[in-house]
Each structure stands twice: as C-alpha cells, then as structure tokens.
Short mmCIF file of C-alpha atoms in Angstrom, two decimals:
data_model
loop_
_atom_site.label_atom_id
_atom_site.label_comp_id
_atom_site.label_asym_id
_atom_site.label_seq_id
_atom_site.Cartn_x
_atom_site.Cartn_y
_atom_site.Cartn_z
CA MET A 1 -23.17 -1.26 -4.31
CA ALA A 2 -24.00 -4.54 -2.55
CA GLY A 3 -20.41 -5.66 -3.07
CA LYS A 4 -19.01 -2.58 -1.35
CA LYS A 5 -21.17 -3.30 1.71
CA THR A 6 -19.64 -6.77 1.93
CA VAL A 7 -16.12 -5.31 1.99
CA GLN A 8 -17.12 -2.80 4.66
CA LYS A 9 -18.65 -5.50 6.87
CA ARG A 10 -15.42 -7.52 6.68
CA ALA A 11 -13.34 -4.46 7.52
CA MET A 12 -15.55 -3.43 10.44
CA ALA A 13 -15.66 -6.92 11.99
CA THR A 14 -12.49 -6.16 13.96
CA VAL A 15 -12.08 -5.53 17.68
CA ASN A 16 -10.05 -2.40 17.02
CA PRO A 17 -11.12 0.17 14.44
CA PRO A 18 -9.23 -0.04 11.15
CA ARG A 19 -6.25 2.25 10.93
CA VAL A 20 -4.15 3.61 8.11
CA TRP A 21 -0.76 2.31 7.08
CA LYS A 22 0.56 5.21 4.98
CA PHE A 23 3.12 4.77 2.20
CA GLY A 24 4.46 7.15 -0.43
CA ASP A 25 4.78 7.01 -4.20
CA HIS A 26 6.28 4.19 -6.27
CA VAL A 27 6.13 1.43 -3.66
CA ASP A 28 7.32 -1.60 -5.62
CA THR A 29 6.55 -5.27 -5.18
CA ASP A 30 10.09 -5.95 -3.92
CA GLN A 31 9.40 -3.59 -1.03
CA ILE A 32 6.05 -5.26 -0.32
CA ILE A 33 7.53 -8.77 -0.29
CA PRO A 34 11.26 -9.25 -0.90
CA GLY A 35 12.20 -11.71 -3.63
CA ARG A 36 13.80 -14.21 -1.27
CA PHE A 37 10.30 -15.13 -0.01
CA LEU A 38 8.86 -16.02 -3.42
CA THR A 39 9.01 -19.74 -2.63
CA ILE A 40 6.24 -19.19 -0.06
CA TYR A 41 2.62 -19.37 -1.27
CA ASP A 42 0.67 -19.26 2.00
CA PRO A 43 -0.71 -15.72 2.51
CA ARG A 44 -0.30 -15.84 6.31
CA GLU A 45 3.31 -16.96 6.05
CA LEU A 46 4.02 -14.31 3.40
CA ALA A 47 2.49 -11.71 5.73
CA LEU A 48 5.24 -12.41 8.26
CA HIS A 49 7.66 -10.88 5.75
CA ALA A 50 5.55 -8.04 4.32
CA PHE A 51 7.60 -4.85 4.01
CA GLU A 52 10.61 -6.62 5.56
CA GLY A 53 13.60 -4.33 5.27
CA THR A 54 11.35 -1.40 4.36
CA ARG A 55 8.92 -1.06 7.25
CA ASP A 56 9.56 -3.97 9.57
CA GLU A 57 6.85 -3.10 12.11
CA PHE A 58 4.13 -3.73 9.52
CA ALA A 59 4.33 -7.53 9.78
CA ARG A 60 4.12 -7.38 13.59
CA LEU A 61 1.48 -4.70 14.00
CA ALA A 62 -0.92 -4.86 11.03
CA ARG A 63 -4.41 -5.85 12.15
CA ASN A 64 -7.26 -7.47 10.32
CA GLY A 65 -9.19 -4.72 8.53
CA ASP A 66 -6.42 -2.10 8.52
CA ILE A 67 -6.27 0.00 5.37
CA LEU A 68 -3.13 0.60 3.36
CA VAL A 69 -2.98 4.11 1.84
CA ALA A 70 -0.34 5.17 -0.70
CA GLY A 71 0.53 7.78 -3.27
CA SER A 72 0.95 7.10 -6.96
CA ASN A 73 2.08 3.96 -8.80
CA PHE A 74 1.56 1.55 -5.90
CA GLY A 75 2.74 -1.99 -6.67
CA CYS A 76 5.12 -1.10 -9.48
CA GLY A 77 7.94 -3.47 -10.36
CA SER A 78 7.54 -7.16 -11.05
CA SER A 79 4.21 -8.81 -11.72
CA ARG A 80 4.41 -11.19 -8.76
CA GLU A 81 1.12 -12.21 -7.21
CA HIS A 82 2.93 -12.69 -3.89
CA ALA A 83 2.74 -8.96 -3.10
CA PRO A 84 -1.05 -8.68 -2.80
CA LEU A 85 -1.17 -12.15 -1.18
CA ALA A 86 1.21 -10.96 1.57
CA LEU A 87 -0.99 -7.91 2.23
CA LYS A 88 -4.13 -10.02 2.31
CA GLY A 89 -2.44 -12.45 4.70
CA ALA A 90 -1.62 -9.50 6.98
CA GLY A 91 -5.32 -8.64 7.23
CA ILE A 92 -5.38 -5.78 4.73
CA ARG A 93 -8.63 -5.90 2.74
CA VAL A 94 -8.49 -2.50 1.05
CA ILE A 95 -5.66 -0.51 -0.51
CA VAL A 96 -6.33 3.13 -1.34
CA ALA A 97 -3.83 4.83 -3.64
CA GLU A 98 -3.66 7.70 -6.09
CA SER A 99 -2.79 5.16 -8.78
CA PHE A 100 -1.73 1.54 -9.10
CA ALA A 101 0.63 -0.32 -11.37
CA ARG A 102 -1.70 -2.06 -13.81
CA ILE A 103 -0.57 -5.63 -13.11
CA PHE A 104 -0.60 -5.12 -9.32
CA TYR A 105 -4.16 -3.79 -9.53
CA ARG A 106 -5.33 -6.88 -11.38
CA ASN A 107 -3.35 -9.27 -9.17
CA ALA A 108 -4.92 -7.64 -6.10
CA VAL A 109 -8.42 -8.21 -7.48
CA ASN A 110 -7.48 -11.77 -8.45
CA VAL A 111 -6.55 -12.63 -4.85
CA GLY A 112 -9.58 -10.85 -3.37
CA LEU A 113 -7.93 -7.62 -2.26
CA LEU A 114 -9.78 -4.39 -3.11
CA PRO A 115 -7.69 -1.64 -4.76
CA LEU A 116 -9.41 1.76 -4.63
CA VAL A 117 -8.25 4.92 -6.39
CA CYS A 118 -8.36 8.26 -4.57
CA ALA A 119 -7.24 11.40 -6.41
CA ASP A 120 -5.31 12.80 -3.45
CA THR A 121 -4.14 10.84 -0.42
CA SER A 122 -1.70 13.49 0.87
CA GLY A 123 -4.03 14.58 3.70
CA ILE A 124 -4.28 11.07 5.15
CA SER A 125 -1.80 10.29 7.92
CA ASP A 126 -0.24 7.09 9.17
CA GLY A 127 -2.10 5.57 12.11
CA GLU A 128 -5.38 7.45 11.66
CA GLU A 129 -8.60 5.53 12.18
CA ALA A 130 -10.26 5.01 8.82
CA ALA A 131 -13.09 3.20 7.09
CA VAL A 132 -14.47 2.83 3.60
CA ASP A 133 -18.07 4.00 3.38
CA PRO A 134 -19.70 1.97 0.59
CA GLY A 135 -22.85 4.08 0.68
CA THR A 136 -21.03 7.25 -0.31
CA GLY A 137 -18.01 5.76 -2.08
CA GLU A 138 -15.67 7.56 0.30
CA LEU A 139 -12.79 6.83 2.60
CA VAL A 140 -13.33 8.47 5.96
CA ALA A 141 -10.06 9.07 7.82
CA ALA A 142 -9.88 11.09 11.05
CA GLY A 143 -13.32 12.54 10.25
CA ARG A 144 -12.29 13.78 6.79
CA LYS A 145 -13.86 12.37 3.64
CA TYR A 146 -11.98 11.37 0.49
CA ALA A 147 -13.81 10.47 -2.73
CA LEU A 148 -12.97 7.07 -4.21
CA GLU A 149 -13.31 6.05 -7.85
CA GLU A 150 -16.02 3.48 -8.44
CA VAL A 151 -14.87 -0.09 -8.97
CA PRO A 152 -16.42 -1.81 -12.01
CA GLY A 153 -19.13 -4.22 -10.89
CA PHE A 154 -17.51 -7.38 -12.25
CA LEU A 155 -14.24 -6.61 -10.44
CA GLN A 156 -16.13 -5.94 -7.20
CA GLU A 157 -17.83 -9.33 -7.60
CA ILE A 158 -14.45 -11.05 -7.96
CA VAL A 159 -13.18 -9.37 -4.77
CA ASP A 160 -16.38 -10.16 -2.89
CA THR A 161 -16.13 -13.86 -3.68
CA GLY A 162 -12.55 -14.01 -2.41
CA GLY A 163 -10.69 -13.72 -5.70
CA LEU A 164 -10.70 -14.96 -9.26
CA VAL A 165 -10.45 -18.68 -8.47
CA GLU A 166 -13.46 -18.59 -6.13
CA TYR A 167 -15.36 -16.43 -8.60
CA ALA A 168 -14.66 -18.88 -11.44
CA ARG A 169 -15.82 -21.81 -9.32
CA GLY A 170 -19.23 -20.17 -9.14
CA LEU A 171 -19.60 -19.67 -12.88
CA GLU A 172 -21.85 -21.85 -14.95
CA GLU A 173 -19.95 -23.74 -17.60
CA VAL A 174 -20.72 -22.58 -21.10
CA THR A 175 -20.14 -24.81 -24.10
CA THR A 176 -18.15 -22.84 -26.62
CA CYS A 177 -17.02 -25.52 -29.05
CA ARG A 178 -19.21 -27.96 -30.85
CA LYS A 179 -18.34 -30.98 -32.83
CA THR A 180 -19.05 -30.28 -36.47
CA THR A 181 -18.98 -32.37 -39.56
CA ARG A 182 -17.13 -30.90 -42.46
CA SER A 183 -18.13 -31.68 -45.96
CA ARG A 184 -15.34 -32.14 -48.43
#
C-alpha cells in the first residue's frame, strides 16, 4: 500500500486537479505514438506527438497528473516502449483500463507508468476530475467510485522507483556463478 500512496502524492501535486482523458477499446500503440516518431527517445519530445492524428489536442492540453481511462485491450499492436514513454512525458502517471495488451502493460511498468485494471470504465467520462485513492484501491471520478484490481507489490515497487532501470540500480548484486574446479 505504501507504493500506491507515492503514486497518489505525485498525481495530486498538480495545480489543477487531475482529469480524465477517455479512450475506447483497442487503442493501439500506433495511435498512441505514430511510427514516424520512433527515432525519438526523450519522453517529453515524444509527448509532443502523443495521439497525433488520433486526438491531436492531447499533446497540447494534457497536464501533469491527468489520468488516461480506456476500455479493453489498451496498448495493443506493436511492442514499442515509445508508447508508454510518450504518455509519461505528457504527464500521465496512471492509466486505468478494462484490460491491457500484455506487452504494453509490462512496458508501462518498465518506464514507471502505473497501469490499473478496472472491470468497467463505461461510466467514466472525458474531462471529469478524477483521482486514484490508494487507501481504498479505487478510482474516484466525478464523485463515483470504481474498484481497481490490486497491483502486485513488486510491480508497484518498480513503478514507484521510476521504472525498471531505476529499480535495478537499487538492487544488491548477487553472485550467481562461482568458479569451480572440475575433476577429470
């Protein structure tokens, strides 16, 4: 639970309350960040092109702490890590969806973006004020509460440290191979 509080503090440290960016089912990684921008690796620069050609206002209007909400199979398509990086660069810290493409889910965690599963997001509207309540494990949007599936502790730790690379930097090295002498 301590990890969820960290995410909430980051999301609530904005001047404006977080709001919902609502998307439907089967949003693919080409919609999130078009392929022509795959030569860019800086999250903030990628964010300038997030949802370009799909929802152009996102790159201009997304604010730090906003929450992306979607239907099923969010992040389907290619396995590019650029998609969650672009969202993180835009200030998104949490994505709530009914389900995620497996590789997108893991790539999001690896870059420090929290993917949360909610059984039904149909009642959540675009532009509503929203927040994740780590104490109850719920998304609160426009005063309504939506239950979120619990994130495994080790994945929450990876997100809380900023992603897999930062998490790995904090690990203690463990010797796994030893020099042995074979007798013949």
